[in-house]
Tab-separated table of C-alpha atoms in Angstrom:
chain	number	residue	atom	x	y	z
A	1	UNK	CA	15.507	2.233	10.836
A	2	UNK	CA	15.732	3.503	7.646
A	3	UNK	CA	13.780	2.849	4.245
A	4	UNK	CA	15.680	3.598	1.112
A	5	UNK	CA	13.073	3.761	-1.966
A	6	UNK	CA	14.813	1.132	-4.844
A	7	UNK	CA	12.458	2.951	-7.367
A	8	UNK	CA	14.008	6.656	-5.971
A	9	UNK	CA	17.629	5.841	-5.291
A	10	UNK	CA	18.915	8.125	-2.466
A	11	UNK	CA	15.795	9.215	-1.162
A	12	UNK	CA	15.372	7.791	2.412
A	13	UNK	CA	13.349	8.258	4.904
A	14	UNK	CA	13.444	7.878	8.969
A	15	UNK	CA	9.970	6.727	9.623
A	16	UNK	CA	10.159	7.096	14.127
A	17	UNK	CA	11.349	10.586	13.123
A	18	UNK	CA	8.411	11.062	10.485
A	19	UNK	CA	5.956	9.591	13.108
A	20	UNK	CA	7.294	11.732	15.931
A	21	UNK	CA	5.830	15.024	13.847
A	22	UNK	CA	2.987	13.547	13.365
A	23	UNK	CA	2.040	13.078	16.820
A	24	UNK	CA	3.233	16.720	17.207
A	25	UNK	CA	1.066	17.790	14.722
A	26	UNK	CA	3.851	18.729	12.712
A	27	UNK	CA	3.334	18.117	9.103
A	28	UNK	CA	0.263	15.290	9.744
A	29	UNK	CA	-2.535	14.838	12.133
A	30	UNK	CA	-1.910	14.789	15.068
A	31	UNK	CA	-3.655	11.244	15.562
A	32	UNK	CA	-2.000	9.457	13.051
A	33	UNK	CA	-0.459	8.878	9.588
A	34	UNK	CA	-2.489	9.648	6.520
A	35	UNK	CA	-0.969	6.964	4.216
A	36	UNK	CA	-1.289	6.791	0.534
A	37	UNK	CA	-0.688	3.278	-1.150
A	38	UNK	CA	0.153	2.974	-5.259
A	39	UNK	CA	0.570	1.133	-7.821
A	40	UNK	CA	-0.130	1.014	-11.569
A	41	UNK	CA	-3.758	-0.250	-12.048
A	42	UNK	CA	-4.762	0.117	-8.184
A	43	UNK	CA	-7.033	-2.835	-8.435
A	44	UNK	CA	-4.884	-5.651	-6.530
A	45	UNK	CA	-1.797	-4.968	-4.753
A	46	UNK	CA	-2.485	-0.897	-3.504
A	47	UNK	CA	-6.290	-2.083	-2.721
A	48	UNK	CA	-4.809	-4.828	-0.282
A	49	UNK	CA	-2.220	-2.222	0.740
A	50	UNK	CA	-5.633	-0.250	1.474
A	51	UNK	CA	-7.050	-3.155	3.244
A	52	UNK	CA	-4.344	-3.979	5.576
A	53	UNK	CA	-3.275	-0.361	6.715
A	54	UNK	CA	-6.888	0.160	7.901
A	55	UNK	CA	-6.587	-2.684	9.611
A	56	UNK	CA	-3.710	-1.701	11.955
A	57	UNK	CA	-6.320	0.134	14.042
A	58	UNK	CA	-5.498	3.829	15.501
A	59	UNK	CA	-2.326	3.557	13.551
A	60	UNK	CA	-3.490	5.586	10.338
A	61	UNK	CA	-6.181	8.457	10.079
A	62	UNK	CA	-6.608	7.895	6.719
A	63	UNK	CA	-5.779	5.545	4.314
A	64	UNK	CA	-6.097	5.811	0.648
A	65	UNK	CA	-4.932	3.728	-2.350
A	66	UNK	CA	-4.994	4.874	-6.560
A	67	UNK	CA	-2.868	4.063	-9.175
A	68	UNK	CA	-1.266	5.921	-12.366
A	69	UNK	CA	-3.234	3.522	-14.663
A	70	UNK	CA	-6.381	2.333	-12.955
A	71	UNK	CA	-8.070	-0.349	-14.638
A	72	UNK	CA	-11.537	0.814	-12.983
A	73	UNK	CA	-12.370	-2.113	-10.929
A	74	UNK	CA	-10.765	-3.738	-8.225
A	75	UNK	CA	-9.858	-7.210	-8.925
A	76	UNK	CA	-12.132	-10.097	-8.052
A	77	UNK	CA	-9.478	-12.478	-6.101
A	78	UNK	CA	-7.980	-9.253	-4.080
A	79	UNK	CA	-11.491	-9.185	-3.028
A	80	UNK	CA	-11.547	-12.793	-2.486
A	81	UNK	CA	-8.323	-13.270	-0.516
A	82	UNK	CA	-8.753	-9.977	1.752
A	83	UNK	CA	-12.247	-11.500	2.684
A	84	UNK	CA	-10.394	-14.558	3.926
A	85	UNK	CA	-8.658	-11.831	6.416
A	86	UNK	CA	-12.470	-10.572	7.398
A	87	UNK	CA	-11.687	-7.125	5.063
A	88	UNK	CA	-14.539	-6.251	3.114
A	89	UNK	CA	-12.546	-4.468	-0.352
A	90	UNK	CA	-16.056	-5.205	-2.401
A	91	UNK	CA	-17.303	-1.335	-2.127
A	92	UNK	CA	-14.024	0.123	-3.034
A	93	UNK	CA	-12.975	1.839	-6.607
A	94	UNK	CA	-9.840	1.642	-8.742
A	95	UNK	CA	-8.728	5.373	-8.709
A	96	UNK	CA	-6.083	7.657	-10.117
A	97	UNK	CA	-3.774	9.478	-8.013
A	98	UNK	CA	-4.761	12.735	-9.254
A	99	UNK	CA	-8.495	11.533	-7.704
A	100	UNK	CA	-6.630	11.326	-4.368
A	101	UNK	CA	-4.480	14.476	-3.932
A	102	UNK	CA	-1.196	12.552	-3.216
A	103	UNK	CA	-0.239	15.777	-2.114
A	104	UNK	CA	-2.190	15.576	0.911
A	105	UNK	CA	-0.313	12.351	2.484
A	106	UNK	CA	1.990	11.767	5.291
A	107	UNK	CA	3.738	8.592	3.488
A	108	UNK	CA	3.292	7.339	0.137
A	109	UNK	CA	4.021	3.232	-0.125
A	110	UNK	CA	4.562	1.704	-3.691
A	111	UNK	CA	3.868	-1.683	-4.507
A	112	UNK	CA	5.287	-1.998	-8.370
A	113	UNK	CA	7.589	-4.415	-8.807
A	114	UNK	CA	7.986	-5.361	-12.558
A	115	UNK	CA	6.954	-2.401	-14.083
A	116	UNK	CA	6.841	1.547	-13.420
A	117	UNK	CA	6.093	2.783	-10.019
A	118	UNK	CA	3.958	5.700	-10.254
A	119	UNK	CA	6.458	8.866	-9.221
A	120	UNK	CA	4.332	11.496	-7.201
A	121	UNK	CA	5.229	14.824	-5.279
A	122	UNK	CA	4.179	15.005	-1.424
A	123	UNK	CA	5.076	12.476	1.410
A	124	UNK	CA	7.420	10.767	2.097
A	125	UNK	CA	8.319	7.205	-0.064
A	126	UNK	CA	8.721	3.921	0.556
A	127	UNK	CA	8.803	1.069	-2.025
A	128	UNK	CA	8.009	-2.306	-1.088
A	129	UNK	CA	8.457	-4.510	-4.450
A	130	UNK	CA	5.594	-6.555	-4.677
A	131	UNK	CA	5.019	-8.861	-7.968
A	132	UNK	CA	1.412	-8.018	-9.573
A	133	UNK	CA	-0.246	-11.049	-8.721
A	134	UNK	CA	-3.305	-10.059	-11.630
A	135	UNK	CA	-2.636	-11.470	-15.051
A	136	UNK	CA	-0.710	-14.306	-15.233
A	137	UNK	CA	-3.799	-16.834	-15.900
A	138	UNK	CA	-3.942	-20.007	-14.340
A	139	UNK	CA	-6.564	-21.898	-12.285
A	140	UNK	CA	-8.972	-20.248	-10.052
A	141	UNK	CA	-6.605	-21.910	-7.237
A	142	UNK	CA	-3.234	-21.132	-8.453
A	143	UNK	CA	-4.241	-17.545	-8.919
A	144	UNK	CA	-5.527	-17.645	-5.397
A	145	UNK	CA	-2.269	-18.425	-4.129
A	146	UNK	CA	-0.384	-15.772	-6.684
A	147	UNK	CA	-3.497	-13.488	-4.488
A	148	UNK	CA	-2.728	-14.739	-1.028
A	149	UNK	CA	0.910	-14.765	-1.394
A	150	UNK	CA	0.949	-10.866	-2.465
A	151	UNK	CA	-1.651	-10.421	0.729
A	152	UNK	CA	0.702	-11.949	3.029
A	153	UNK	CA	3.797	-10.430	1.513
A	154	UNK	CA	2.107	-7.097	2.326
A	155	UNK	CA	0.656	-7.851	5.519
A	156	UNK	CA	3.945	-8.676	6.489
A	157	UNK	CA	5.422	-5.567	6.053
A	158	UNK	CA	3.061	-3.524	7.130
A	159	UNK	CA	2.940	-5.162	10.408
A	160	UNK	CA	7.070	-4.752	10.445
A	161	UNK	CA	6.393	-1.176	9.546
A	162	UNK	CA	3.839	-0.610	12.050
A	163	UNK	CA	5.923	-2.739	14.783
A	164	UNK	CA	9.158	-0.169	13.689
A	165	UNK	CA	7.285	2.890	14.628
């Protein structure tokens, strides 16, 4: 399998092979994937990103999530609809990437869909197009399901991601 970035045309990116050195200790720890996952505010869709890789236990040694713009909170209903999965995002922070050190990860994941993905030296990419579920107004139930319908849209490739490796 390969991922091909749609926000970095031509950059691909073999992940078994990527993997393979990290179990090496070639390039990551040897236990695992350090994973970075961005956005633009990194209060909703990199924060469930955050969430869900942790969740994949053993799979990643670190896990970090920040965003080019962060808003400085992490929204309410991510919080919400990742406690519905039993993960606890109320103690994290909306950070910047510079806060992180994207430099230091194995494999950076966007999540940007509508606007600009964050572009950021280091690891290697993958882009998973995911529509900002924050902002669109509604009632408390239909922006549940806008929440929940991210969440699951991530889970499920993470899961396909995780399965691929």
């Amino acid at each position: 399998i390969s991922y091909v970035t749609d926000a970095h045309p031509g950059i691909s990116w073999r992940p078994k092979a990527a993997l393979a050195r990290a179990r090496r200790g070639t390039g990551a720890n040897a236990r695992g994937m350090k994973v970075l996952c961005l956005c633009v505010a990194n209060s909703a869709r990199s924060q469930m990103a955050q969430g869900l890789f942790d969740a994949q236990s053993g799979f990643c040694t670190q896990v970090e999530s920040a965003g080019s713009k962060p808003s400085g909170k992490v929204n309410p209903y991510a919080v919400k609809v990742m406690a519905e999965k039993g993960i606890d995002l109320s103690s994290n922070t909306s950070k910047s990437i510079e806060q992180v050190g994207a430099e230091n990860f194995d494999l950076i994941v966007t999540l940007c869909a509508e606007e600009v993905c964050p572009h950021v030296p280091g690891g290697k990419k993958i882009h998973w197009p995911i529509p900002d579920p924050a902002g669109h107004g509604g009632s408390e139930e239909e922006q549940m399901e806008r929440f929940r319908t991210a969440r699951d849209e991530i889970e499920r490739r993470i899961k396909d991601f995780v399965a691929s490796q």
